Each structure stands twice: as structure tokens, then as C-alpha cells.
Short mmCIF file of N, CA and C in Angstrom, two decimals:
data_model
loop_
_atom_site.label_atom_id
_atom_site.label_comp_id
_atom_site.label_asym_id
_atom_site.label_seq_id
_atom_site.Cartn_x
_atom_site.Cartn_y
_atom_site.Cartn_z
N MET A 1 -53.68 40.20 -66.72
CA MET A 1 -52.34 39.79 -66.30
C MET A 1 -52.03 38.34 -66.73
N TYR A 2 -52.80 37.39 -66.20
CA TYR A 2 -52.50 36.02 -66.58
C TYR A 2 -53.41 35.63 -67.77
N SER A 3 -52.85 35.68 -69.01
CA SER A 3 -53.60 35.26 -70.16
C SER A 3 -52.63 34.39 -71.00
N VAL A 4 -53.29 33.36 -71.59
CA VAL A 4 -52.41 32.52 -72.50
C VAL A 4 -51.82 33.30 -73.65
N ASP A 5 -52.56 34.25 -74.26
CA ASP A 5 -52.06 35.01 -75.35
C ASP A 5 -50.81 35.79 -74.91
N SER A 6 -50.97 36.44 -73.74
CA SER A 6 -49.78 37.32 -73.27
C SER A 6 -48.52 36.50 -73.00
N LEU A 7 -48.77 35.31 -72.33
CA LEU A 7 -47.71 34.37 -72.07
C LEU A 7 -47.07 33.85 -73.34
N GLU A 8 -47.83 33.48 -74.28
CA GLU A 8 -47.28 32.95 -75.49
C GLU A 8 -46.54 33.99 -76.32
N TYR A 9 -47.07 35.20 -76.28
CA TYR A 9 -46.33 36.33 -76.89
C TYR A 9 -45.10 36.53 -76.25
N ALA A 10 -44.97 36.59 -74.97
CA ALA A 10 -43.67 36.84 -74.26
C ALA A 10 -42.64 35.68 -74.52
N VAL A 11 -43.17 34.52 -74.47
CA VAL A 11 -42.22 33.34 -74.70
C VAL A 11 -41.73 33.28 -76.18
N ARG A 12 -42.67 33.48 -77.04
CA ARG A 12 -42.38 33.54 -78.45
C ARG A 12 -41.36 34.56 -78.81
N HIS A 13 -41.53 35.77 -78.20
CA HIS A 13 -40.67 36.92 -78.44
C HIS A 13 -39.22 36.52 -77.92
N LEU A 14 -39.19 35.96 -76.73
CA LEU A 14 -37.93 35.50 -76.28
C LEU A 14 -37.19 34.53 -77.18
N PHE A 15 -37.90 33.50 -77.60
CA PHE A 15 -37.33 32.49 -78.40
C PHE A 15 -36.86 33.08 -79.80
N GLN A 16 -37.62 33.88 -80.36
CA GLN A 16 -37.28 34.42 -81.62
C GLN A 16 -36.05 35.30 -81.47
N GLY A 17 -35.77 35.85 -80.30
CA GLY A 17 -34.52 36.66 -80.07
C GLY A 17 -33.34 35.76 -80.12
N GLY A 18 -33.43 34.42 -80.14
CA GLY A 18 -32.27 33.51 -80.19
C GLY A 18 -31.97 33.19 -81.65
N ILE A 19 -32.80 33.62 -82.63
CA ILE A 19 -32.51 33.39 -84.06
C ILE A 19 -31.37 34.13 -84.48
N GLY A 20 -30.42 33.48 -85.27
CA GLY A 20 -29.34 34.18 -85.88
C GLY A 20 -28.06 34.12 -84.98
N GLU A 21 -27.63 35.23 -84.52
CA GLU A 21 -26.34 35.44 -83.87
C GLU A 21 -26.23 34.59 -82.53
N HIS A 22 -27.51 34.19 -81.96
CA HIS A 22 -27.44 33.37 -80.75
C HIS A 22 -27.46 31.91 -81.02
N GLY A 23 -27.40 31.51 -82.30
CA GLY A 23 -27.22 30.16 -82.78
C GLY A 23 -28.43 29.33 -83.07
N TYR A 24 -29.54 29.90 -83.13
CA TYR A 24 -30.80 29.15 -83.43
C TYR A 24 -31.35 29.56 -84.76
N SER A 25 -31.89 28.54 -85.46
CA SER A 25 -32.56 28.84 -86.85
C SER A 25 -34.09 29.01 -86.54
N GLU A 26 -34.73 29.60 -87.43
CA GLU A 26 -36.17 29.85 -87.32
C GLU A 26 -36.88 28.48 -87.17
N GLU A 27 -36.42 27.41 -87.93
CA GLU A 27 -37.01 26.12 -87.82
C GLU A 27 -36.86 25.54 -86.40
N GLU A 28 -35.60 25.62 -85.79
CA GLU A 28 -35.34 25.15 -84.42
C GLU A 28 -36.24 25.78 -83.45
N VAL A 29 -36.39 27.14 -83.57
CA VAL A 29 -37.19 27.91 -82.65
C VAL A 29 -38.69 27.51 -82.75
N GLU A 30 -39.20 27.35 -83.95
CA GLU A 30 -40.59 26.89 -84.15
C GLU A 30 -40.80 25.54 -83.61
N THR A 31 -39.85 24.60 -83.75
CA THR A 31 -40.04 23.27 -83.18
C THR A 31 -39.98 23.31 -81.72
N LEU A 32 -39.13 24.12 -81.13
CA LEU A 32 -39.15 24.21 -79.71
C LEU A 32 -40.44 24.86 -79.14
N LEU A 33 -40.91 25.84 -79.80
CA LEU A 33 -42.22 26.56 -79.37
C LEU A 33 -43.30 25.56 -79.49
N HIS A 34 -43.30 24.75 -80.51
CA HIS A 34 -44.41 23.72 -80.75
C HIS A 34 -44.44 22.67 -79.51
N GLY A 35 -43.36 22.59 -78.84
CA GLY A 35 -43.28 21.58 -77.75
C GLY A 35 -43.79 22.18 -76.46
N ILE A 36 -44.25 23.45 -76.41
CA ILE A 36 -44.72 24.01 -75.08
C ILE A 36 -46.29 24.08 -75.15
N ASP A 37 -46.88 23.58 -74.08
CA ASP A 37 -48.25 23.69 -73.80
C ASP A 37 -48.52 24.96 -72.97
N PHE A 38 -48.90 26.05 -73.63
CA PHE A 38 -48.94 27.39 -73.05
C PHE A 38 -50.08 27.45 -71.98
N GLU A 39 -51.17 26.66 -72.07
CA GLU A 39 -52.21 26.70 -71.07
C GLU A 39 -51.69 25.98 -69.86
N ALA A 40 -51.02 24.91 -69.98
CA ALA A 40 -50.50 24.22 -68.73
C ALA A 40 -49.39 25.11 -68.18
N LEU A 41 -48.61 25.78 -69.04
CA LEU A 41 -47.56 26.59 -68.46
C LEU A 41 -48.11 27.81 -67.68
N LEU A 42 -49.20 28.39 -68.15
CA LEU A 42 -49.83 29.45 -67.47
C LEU A 42 -50.34 29.06 -66.11
N GLN A 43 -50.88 27.75 -66.04
CA GLN A 43 -51.38 27.37 -64.72
C GLN A 43 -50.16 27.12 -63.76
N ALA A 44 -49.11 26.59 -64.30
CA ALA A 44 -47.83 26.31 -63.44
C ALA A 44 -47.22 27.67 -62.99
N VAL A 45 -47.22 28.60 -63.98
CA VAL A 45 -46.66 29.93 -63.62
C VAL A 45 -47.43 30.58 -62.54
N ARG A 46 -48.74 30.61 -62.64
CA ARG A 46 -49.63 31.19 -61.73
C ARG A 46 -49.39 30.46 -60.32
N HIS A 47 -49.33 29.23 -60.26
CA HIS A 47 -49.09 28.49 -59.06
C HIS A 47 -47.71 28.76 -58.39
N ASN A 48 -46.79 28.94 -59.17
CA ASN A 48 -45.34 29.10 -58.66
C ASN A 48 -45.02 30.53 -58.46
N ALA A 49 -45.86 31.53 -58.71
CA ALA A 49 -45.58 32.92 -58.58
C ALA A 49 -45.25 33.23 -57.08
N GLN A 50 -44.27 34.03 -56.95
CA GLN A 50 -43.73 34.43 -55.62
C GLN A 50 -43.31 35.89 -55.58
N THR A 51 -43.22 36.41 -54.37
CA THR A 51 -42.55 37.72 -54.28
C THR A 51 -41.10 37.47 -54.30
N VAL A 52 -40.33 38.21 -55.10
CA VAL A 52 -38.90 38.01 -55.17
C VAL A 52 -38.31 39.26 -54.49
N HIS A 53 -37.43 38.95 -53.57
CA HIS A 53 -36.80 40.09 -52.80
C HIS A 53 -35.31 40.28 -53.26
N ALA A 54 -34.91 41.58 -53.14
CA ALA A 54 -33.50 41.90 -53.62
C ALA A 54 -32.53 41.18 -52.73
N TYR A 55 -32.82 40.97 -51.41
CA TYR A 55 -31.94 40.38 -50.50
C TYR A 55 -32.70 39.55 -49.52
N THR A 56 -32.28 38.32 -49.21
CA THR A 56 -32.88 37.49 -48.27
C THR A 56 -31.91 36.82 -47.41
N THR A 57 -32.26 36.47 -46.10
CA THR A 57 -31.51 35.53 -45.32
C THR A 57 -32.45 34.54 -44.78
N ASP A 58 -32.08 33.27 -44.66
CA ASP A 58 -32.86 32.20 -44.09
C ASP A 58 -32.01 31.31 -43.30
N GLY A 59 -32.49 30.97 -42.14
CA GLY A 59 -31.78 29.98 -41.25
C GLY A 59 -32.70 28.99 -40.70
N LYS A 60 -32.33 27.74 -40.52
CA LYS A 60 -33.10 26.75 -39.98
C LYS A 60 -33.01 26.66 -38.44
N ALA A 61 -32.03 27.19 -37.84
CA ALA A 61 -31.89 27.12 -36.44
C ALA A 61 -32.97 28.10 -35.76
N PRO A 62 -33.38 27.74 -34.55
CA PRO A 62 -34.26 28.66 -33.78
C PRO A 62 -33.57 29.97 -33.64
N MET A 63 -34.56 30.95 -33.75
CA MET A 63 -34.08 32.37 -33.63
C MET A 63 -33.13 32.85 -34.64
N SER A 64 -33.13 32.20 -35.81
CA SER A 64 -32.15 32.60 -36.92
C SER A 64 -32.63 34.05 -37.34
N PHE A 65 -31.74 34.78 -37.89
CA PHE A 65 -32.04 36.10 -38.43
C PHE A 65 -32.55 35.93 -39.85
N ASN A 66 -33.95 35.87 -39.97
CA ASN A 66 -34.53 35.71 -41.31
C ASN A 66 -34.99 37.09 -41.73
N TYR A 67 -34.62 37.46 -42.94
CA TYR A 67 -34.76 38.78 -43.42
C TYR A 67 -35.21 38.88 -44.84
N ARG A 68 -36.08 39.88 -45.26
CA ARG A 68 -36.47 40.08 -46.55
C ARG A 68 -36.27 41.50 -46.91
N GLY A 69 -35.44 41.81 -47.97
CA GLY A 69 -35.22 43.12 -48.41
C GLY A 69 -36.41 43.60 -49.31
N ARG A 70 -36.19 44.62 -50.10
CA ARG A 70 -37.24 45.26 -50.87
C ARG A 70 -37.75 44.22 -51.90
N ASP A 71 -38.99 44.50 -52.37
CA ASP A 71 -39.56 43.64 -53.38
C ASP A 71 -38.89 44.01 -54.73
N LEU A 72 -38.22 43.08 -55.37
CA LEU A 72 -37.30 43.33 -56.53
C LEU A 72 -38.17 43.82 -57.74
N PHE A 73 -39.33 43.25 -58.00
CA PHE A 73 -40.06 43.59 -59.24
C PHE A 73 -41.37 44.46 -59.03
N GLY A 74 -41.80 44.49 -57.75
CA GLY A 74 -43.10 45.28 -57.59
C GLY A 74 -44.28 44.40 -57.87
N GLN A 75 -44.07 43.16 -58.15
CA GLN A 75 -45.15 42.18 -58.50
C GLN A 75 -44.51 40.82 -58.38
N ARG A 76 -45.39 39.86 -58.29
CA ARG A 76 -44.81 38.40 -58.10
C ARG A 76 -44.25 37.96 -59.45
N ALA A 77 -43.46 36.84 -59.37
CA ALA A 77 -42.83 36.38 -60.59
C ALA A 77 -42.51 34.86 -60.41
N THR A 78 -42.22 34.23 -61.50
CA THR A 78 -41.92 32.79 -61.52
C THR A 78 -40.63 32.69 -62.15
N ARG A 79 -39.72 31.88 -61.58
CA ARG A 79 -38.38 31.68 -62.22
C ARG A 79 -38.65 30.53 -63.24
N LEU A 80 -38.18 30.80 -64.43
CA LEU A 80 -38.29 29.80 -65.57
C LEU A 80 -37.00 29.06 -65.85
N TYR A 81 -35.83 29.77 -65.54
CA TYR A 81 -34.56 29.27 -65.98
C TYR A 81 -33.50 29.82 -65.11
N GLU A 82 -32.42 28.99 -64.94
CA GLU A 82 -31.25 29.34 -64.15
C GLU A 82 -30.01 28.85 -64.84
N ASP A 83 -29.07 29.80 -64.99
CA ASP A 83 -27.73 29.49 -65.58
C ASP A 83 -26.69 29.70 -64.48
N ASN A 84 -26.04 28.62 -64.12
CA ASN A 84 -25.03 28.67 -63.07
C ASN A 84 -23.69 29.23 -63.73
N ASP A 85 -23.26 30.40 -63.25
CA ASP A 85 -22.16 31.05 -63.82
C ASP A 85 -20.81 30.70 -63.12
N GLN A 86 -20.79 30.75 -61.77
CA GLN A 86 -19.63 30.40 -61.02
C GLN A 86 -20.06 29.87 -59.64
N SER A 87 -19.18 28.89 -59.21
CA SER A 87 -19.41 28.28 -57.90
C SER A 87 -18.07 28.09 -57.14
N CYS A 88 -18.10 28.24 -55.92
CA CYS A 88 -16.94 27.96 -55.04
C CYS A 88 -17.46 27.21 -53.82
N ALA A 89 -16.93 25.99 -53.68
CA ALA A 89 -17.39 25.15 -52.52
C ALA A 89 -16.28 24.98 -51.59
N SER A 90 -16.46 25.35 -50.37
CA SER A 90 -15.56 24.93 -49.23
C SER A 90 -16.53 24.78 -48.06
N ILE A 91 -16.27 25.37 -46.95
CA ILE A 91 -17.16 25.38 -45.84
C ILE A 91 -18.46 26.05 -46.18
N VAL A 92 -18.37 27.11 -46.98
CA VAL A 92 -19.42 27.82 -47.52
C VAL A 92 -19.57 27.67 -49.02
N LEU A 93 -20.79 27.24 -49.46
CA LEU A 93 -20.99 27.15 -50.95
C LEU A 93 -21.43 28.58 -51.44
N THR A 94 -20.75 29.05 -52.40
CA THR A 94 -21.00 30.32 -52.93
C THR A 94 -21.34 30.21 -54.42
N ASP A 95 -22.36 30.70 -54.91
CA ASP A 95 -22.80 30.54 -56.27
C ASP A 95 -23.11 31.85 -56.85
N ARG A 96 -22.88 32.10 -58.07
CA ARG A 96 -23.50 33.22 -58.89
C ARG A 96 -24.19 32.64 -60.03
N THR A 97 -25.40 32.95 -60.12
CA THR A 97 -26.24 32.41 -61.19
C THR A 97 -26.90 33.67 -61.85
N TYR A 98 -27.42 33.29 -63.16
CA TYR A 98 -28.32 34.26 -63.81
C TYR A 98 -29.64 33.57 -63.87
N GLU A 99 -30.66 34.32 -63.71
CA GLU A 99 -31.98 33.67 -63.57
C GLU A 99 -32.92 34.41 -64.63
N LEU A 100 -33.81 33.73 -65.15
CA LEU A 100 -34.85 34.27 -66.11
C LEU A 100 -36.18 34.18 -65.31
N TRP A 101 -36.82 35.30 -65.04
CA TRP A 101 -38.02 35.43 -64.36
C TRP A 101 -39.15 35.99 -65.21
N LEU A 102 -40.34 35.35 -65.12
CA LEU A 102 -41.51 35.75 -65.78
C LEU A 102 -42.40 36.54 -64.76
N LEU A 103 -42.52 37.83 -64.93
CA LEU A 103 -43.40 38.54 -64.04
C LEU A 103 -44.90 38.36 -64.29
N GLU A 104 -45.69 38.75 -63.41
CA GLU A 104 -47.17 38.59 -63.54
C GLU A 104 -47.69 39.33 -64.73
N ASP A 105 -47.03 40.44 -65.14
CA ASP A 105 -47.54 41.22 -66.25
C ASP A 105 -46.92 40.62 -67.59
N MET A 106 -46.35 39.53 -67.48
CA MET A 106 -45.77 38.69 -68.58
C MET A 106 -44.45 39.27 -69.25
N ASP A 107 -43.84 40.16 -68.48
CA ASP A 107 -42.58 40.60 -68.89
C ASP A 107 -41.55 39.59 -68.44
N LEU A 108 -40.42 39.37 -69.22
CA LEU A 108 -39.35 38.60 -68.88
C LEU A 108 -38.19 39.31 -68.46
N VAL A 109 -37.54 39.00 -67.29
CA VAL A 109 -36.46 39.77 -66.73
C VAL A 109 -35.27 38.90 -66.37
N ALA A 110 -34.12 39.27 -66.77
CA ALA A 110 -32.89 38.58 -66.35
C ALA A 110 -32.34 39.15 -65.08
N VAL A 111 -31.94 38.30 -64.19
CA VAL A 111 -31.53 38.74 -62.87
C VAL A 111 -30.16 37.97 -62.60
N ALA A 112 -29.25 38.70 -61.95
CA ALA A 112 -28.03 38.13 -61.39
C ALA A 112 -28.30 37.80 -59.91
N CYS A 113 -27.88 36.61 -59.47
CA CYS A 113 -28.10 36.16 -58.08
C CYS A 113 -26.78 35.64 -57.49
N VAL A 114 -26.40 36.17 -56.34
CA VAL A 114 -25.26 35.57 -55.56
C VAL A 114 -25.82 35.08 -54.35
N SER A 115 -25.44 33.74 -54.06
CA SER A 115 -25.98 33.12 -52.88
C SER A 115 -24.80 32.52 -52.08
N LEU A 116 -25.05 32.50 -50.76
CA LEU A 116 -24.03 31.85 -49.82
C LEU A 116 -24.83 30.83 -49.07
N ASP A 117 -24.36 29.61 -49.05
CA ASP A 117 -25.12 28.46 -48.27
C ASP A 117 -24.09 27.93 -47.25
N CYS A 118 -24.37 28.18 -45.98
CA CYS A 118 -23.57 27.64 -44.93
C CYS A 118 -24.29 26.34 -44.32
N GLY A 119 -23.49 25.25 -44.22
CA GLY A 119 -23.99 24.07 -43.56
C GLY A 119 -25.10 23.38 -44.24
N ASP A 120 -25.02 23.32 -45.59
CA ASP A 120 -26.04 22.53 -46.38
C ASP A 120 -27.43 23.01 -46.08
N GLY A 121 -27.57 24.32 -46.31
CA GLY A 121 -28.97 24.77 -46.14
C GLY A 121 -29.36 25.33 -44.77
N GLU A 122 -28.39 25.22 -43.81
CA GLU A 122 -28.66 25.58 -42.38
C GLU A 122 -28.80 27.17 -42.34
N TYR A 123 -27.98 27.79 -43.20
CA TYR A 123 -28.10 29.30 -43.23
C TYR A 123 -27.84 29.78 -44.66
N VAL A 124 -28.78 30.37 -45.32
CA VAL A 124 -28.58 30.76 -46.72
C VAL A 124 -28.92 32.32 -46.92
N THR A 125 -28.20 32.89 -47.69
CA THR A 125 -28.37 34.35 -47.98
C THR A 125 -28.30 34.49 -49.48
N GLU A 126 -29.14 35.41 -49.98
CA GLU A 126 -29.16 35.63 -51.52
C GLU A 126 -29.36 37.07 -51.80
N TYR A 127 -28.62 37.56 -52.77
CA TYR A 127 -28.74 38.82 -53.24
C TYR A 127 -28.98 38.86 -54.74
N ARG A 128 -30.07 39.58 -55.15
CA ARG A 128 -30.40 39.65 -56.55
C ARG A 128 -30.40 41.06 -57.11
N GLU A 129 -29.96 41.10 -58.42
CA GLU A 129 -29.99 42.43 -59.08
C GLU A 129 -30.49 42.15 -60.53
N ILE A 130 -31.36 43.06 -60.91
CA ILE A 130 -32.00 43.11 -62.21
C ILE A 130 -30.93 43.46 -63.27
N LYS A 131 -30.84 42.69 -64.38
CA LYS A 131 -29.94 43.00 -65.55
C LYS A 131 -30.86 43.62 -66.54
N GLU A 132 -30.69 44.92 -66.61
CA GLU A 132 -31.74 45.69 -67.55
C GLU A 132 -31.54 45.30 -69.06
N GLY A 133 -32.66 45.43 -69.74
CA GLY A 133 -32.58 45.12 -71.15
C GLY A 133 -33.15 43.71 -71.49
N ASP A 134 -32.84 43.34 -72.77
CA ASP A 134 -33.27 42.00 -73.25
C ASP A 134 -32.46 40.90 -72.56
N PRO A 135 -33.07 39.85 -72.25
CA PRO A 135 -32.27 38.73 -71.58
C PRO A 135 -31.19 38.20 -72.43
N TRP A 136 -31.30 38.35 -73.75
CA TRP A 136 -30.23 37.93 -74.68
C TRP A 136 -29.06 38.82 -74.58
N ASP A 137 -29.22 39.99 -74.06
CA ASP A 137 -28.10 40.96 -74.02
C ASP A 137 -27.52 40.93 -72.52
N SER A 138 -27.99 40.01 -71.67
CA SER A 138 -27.43 39.89 -70.36
C SER A 138 -26.26 38.83 -70.41
N PRO A 139 -25.57 38.68 -69.37
CA PRO A 139 -24.47 37.78 -69.29
C PRO A 139 -24.97 36.29 -69.22
N MET A 140 -26.18 36.09 -69.12
CA MET A 140 -26.88 34.71 -68.99
C MET A 140 -26.60 33.94 -70.27
N TYR A 141 -26.21 32.64 -70.14
CA TYR A 141 -26.14 31.77 -71.30
C TYR A 141 -27.55 31.11 -71.37
N LEU A 142 -28.29 31.49 -72.31
CA LEU A 142 -29.68 31.06 -72.46
C LEU A 142 -29.77 29.95 -73.44
N ASP A 143 -29.91 28.75 -72.96
CA ASP A 143 -30.11 27.46 -73.78
C ASP A 143 -31.57 27.25 -73.94
N LEU A 144 -32.14 27.42 -75.17
CA LEU A 144 -33.53 27.26 -75.33
C LEU A 144 -33.99 25.73 -75.16
N ASP A 145 -33.16 24.80 -75.48
CA ASP A 145 -33.49 23.40 -75.27
C ASP A 145 -33.67 23.14 -73.75
N GLU A 146 -32.80 23.67 -72.95
CA GLU A 146 -32.91 23.54 -71.53
C GLU A 146 -34.12 24.25 -70.95
N LEU A 147 -34.31 25.36 -71.50
CA LEU A 147 -35.58 26.24 -71.15
C LEU A 147 -36.76 25.40 -71.33
N VAL A 148 -36.95 24.81 -72.50
CA VAL A 148 -38.14 24.03 -72.78
C VAL A 148 -38.23 22.84 -71.79
N ASP A 149 -37.05 22.22 -71.54
CA ASP A 149 -37.07 21.14 -70.57
C ASP A 149 -37.55 21.61 -69.20
N GLU A 150 -37.12 22.81 -68.76
CA GLU A 150 -37.59 23.39 -67.53
C GLU A 150 -38.99 23.65 -67.55
N ILE A 151 -39.48 24.22 -68.59
CA ILE A 151 -40.93 24.57 -68.73
C ILE A 151 -41.78 23.37 -68.72
N ASN A 152 -41.30 22.27 -69.37
CA ASN A 152 -42.18 21.00 -69.39
C ASN A 152 -42.13 20.41 -68.03
N ALA A 153 -41.00 20.51 -67.27
CA ALA A 153 -40.99 19.97 -65.94
C ALA A 153 -41.85 20.70 -65.08
N MET A 154 -42.01 21.96 -65.22
CA MET A 154 -42.85 22.79 -64.43
C MET A 154 -44.38 22.40 -64.69
N CYS A 155 -44.68 22.12 -65.99
CA CYS A 155 -46.03 21.75 -66.42
C CYS A 155 -46.40 20.33 -65.85
N ALA A 156 -45.50 19.46 -65.58
CA ALA A 156 -45.70 18.17 -65.09
C ALA A 156 -46.67 18.15 -63.87
N ALA A 157 -46.44 19.06 -62.97
CA ALA A 157 -47.34 19.14 -61.79
C ALA A 157 -48.80 19.40 -62.13
N TYR A 158 -49.01 20.17 -63.26
CA TYR A 158 -50.34 20.54 -63.74
C TYR A 158 -50.93 19.17 -64.28
N TYR A 159 -50.16 18.51 -65.17
CA TYR A 159 -50.65 17.24 -65.79
C TYR A 159 -51.01 16.21 -64.72
N GLU A 160 -50.30 16.18 -63.75
CA GLU A 160 -50.44 15.14 -62.65
C GLU A 160 -51.39 15.56 -61.58
N SER A 161 -52.11 16.70 -61.75
CA SER A 161 -53.11 17.28 -60.85
C SER A 161 -52.49 17.49 -59.46
N ASP A 162 -51.11 17.80 -59.45
CA ASP A 162 -50.47 18.12 -58.19
C ASP A 162 -50.57 19.52 -57.78
N ILE A 163 -51.14 20.40 -58.61
CA ILE A 163 -51.38 21.75 -58.31
C ILE A 163 -52.91 22.03 -58.60
N PRO A 164 -53.43 23.07 -57.91
CA PRO A 164 -54.80 23.40 -58.24
C PRO A 164 -55.05 23.94 -59.66
N LEU A 165 -56.19 23.94 -60.01
CA LEU A 165 -56.63 24.60 -61.29
C LEU A 165 -56.99 25.95 -61.02
N TYR A 166 -56.38 26.92 -61.64
CA TYR A 166 -56.70 28.39 -61.33
C TYR A 166 -57.62 28.88 -62.38
N GLU A 167 -58.63 29.67 -62.04
CA GLU A 167 -59.47 30.32 -62.93
C GLU A 167 -58.75 31.66 -63.35
N LEU A 168 -58.32 31.73 -64.53
CA LEU A 168 -57.55 32.87 -64.98
C LEU A 168 -58.23 33.77 -65.97
#
């Protein structure tokens, strides 16, 4: 499951999908890939893996109705990227985002997420739905430069010894 080769293959395949009609050249993609430390990323991915639920509710108040729906992927996953698609802010903050998740089996999955935030995190509910197929074919705007920045930020905890070292 967790292997550097599998991770690098998945990320490389994703980045190569951006060549051509998605606006990236082969040289740009190779330069971006060269900036990723896959061993550090694997450690960070392992540390940040979580069970992702199709629907959740969370409240900070005592006796809040906290709920978890079905397991969305059937395995744990780590969110690598988020594209904010729409927001509406009033008493309730409502967002629709597209997320890129790396599953434990090293598959990459695009997900649509709608969230409602009442009272600055006092009560939050989220609904997620898998967008089938290649992430490049989803409605997500995938910016590879931003993705590399997110990956490198995730790796910082590993470099600073803020996360444990996992035997993988």
C-alpha cells in the first residue's frame, strides 16, 4: 500500500495528465515533479491519512449532534488539494469545493464537497460525493503549481520532525 514507487507513479501520472490541453508543457511538468520529495511526501501522507465520510456533522456545544455517514472510499485517504468553487457568506458560510484525495492504495480521486459552517465553526456539516474518472475530467480546476506548494507544505512537518517516522 504505502510505497514510494506507487506514490511517485500516481503523482507522475496525474501531472502528466496536465500536459497539452490543460496548459502544461512536458518541461514544466518535469520541473514541478523534480521539486517533490516523494519519501517525505509518503511519510506525510501516511501521517495525515483519515477515514473520509460521505456526510458529517460536528458541533462544539455540549450534546451537539455529531454524526458520521458511510465511509466514502472504503479505505483511509489524505487530501492533497482543494479548489474553492463557490462560497456564500452570511450568517451561515456555505462552500462548494473540489478536493483531490490520495487513497491508501495510491489511487487519486476527485471529490465534490459542500459544507455549511454556522457560527465560525460552532456547527459544521459536510457532504462529499466522488467525481468518477480522471481528476482532470472533473469540474476541479487543478493548478499543478499550487498542488506542489500544498505537497511541500505537507512535507514540512516531516522535515521539522513534527510527525513520527513511519516504517513503511
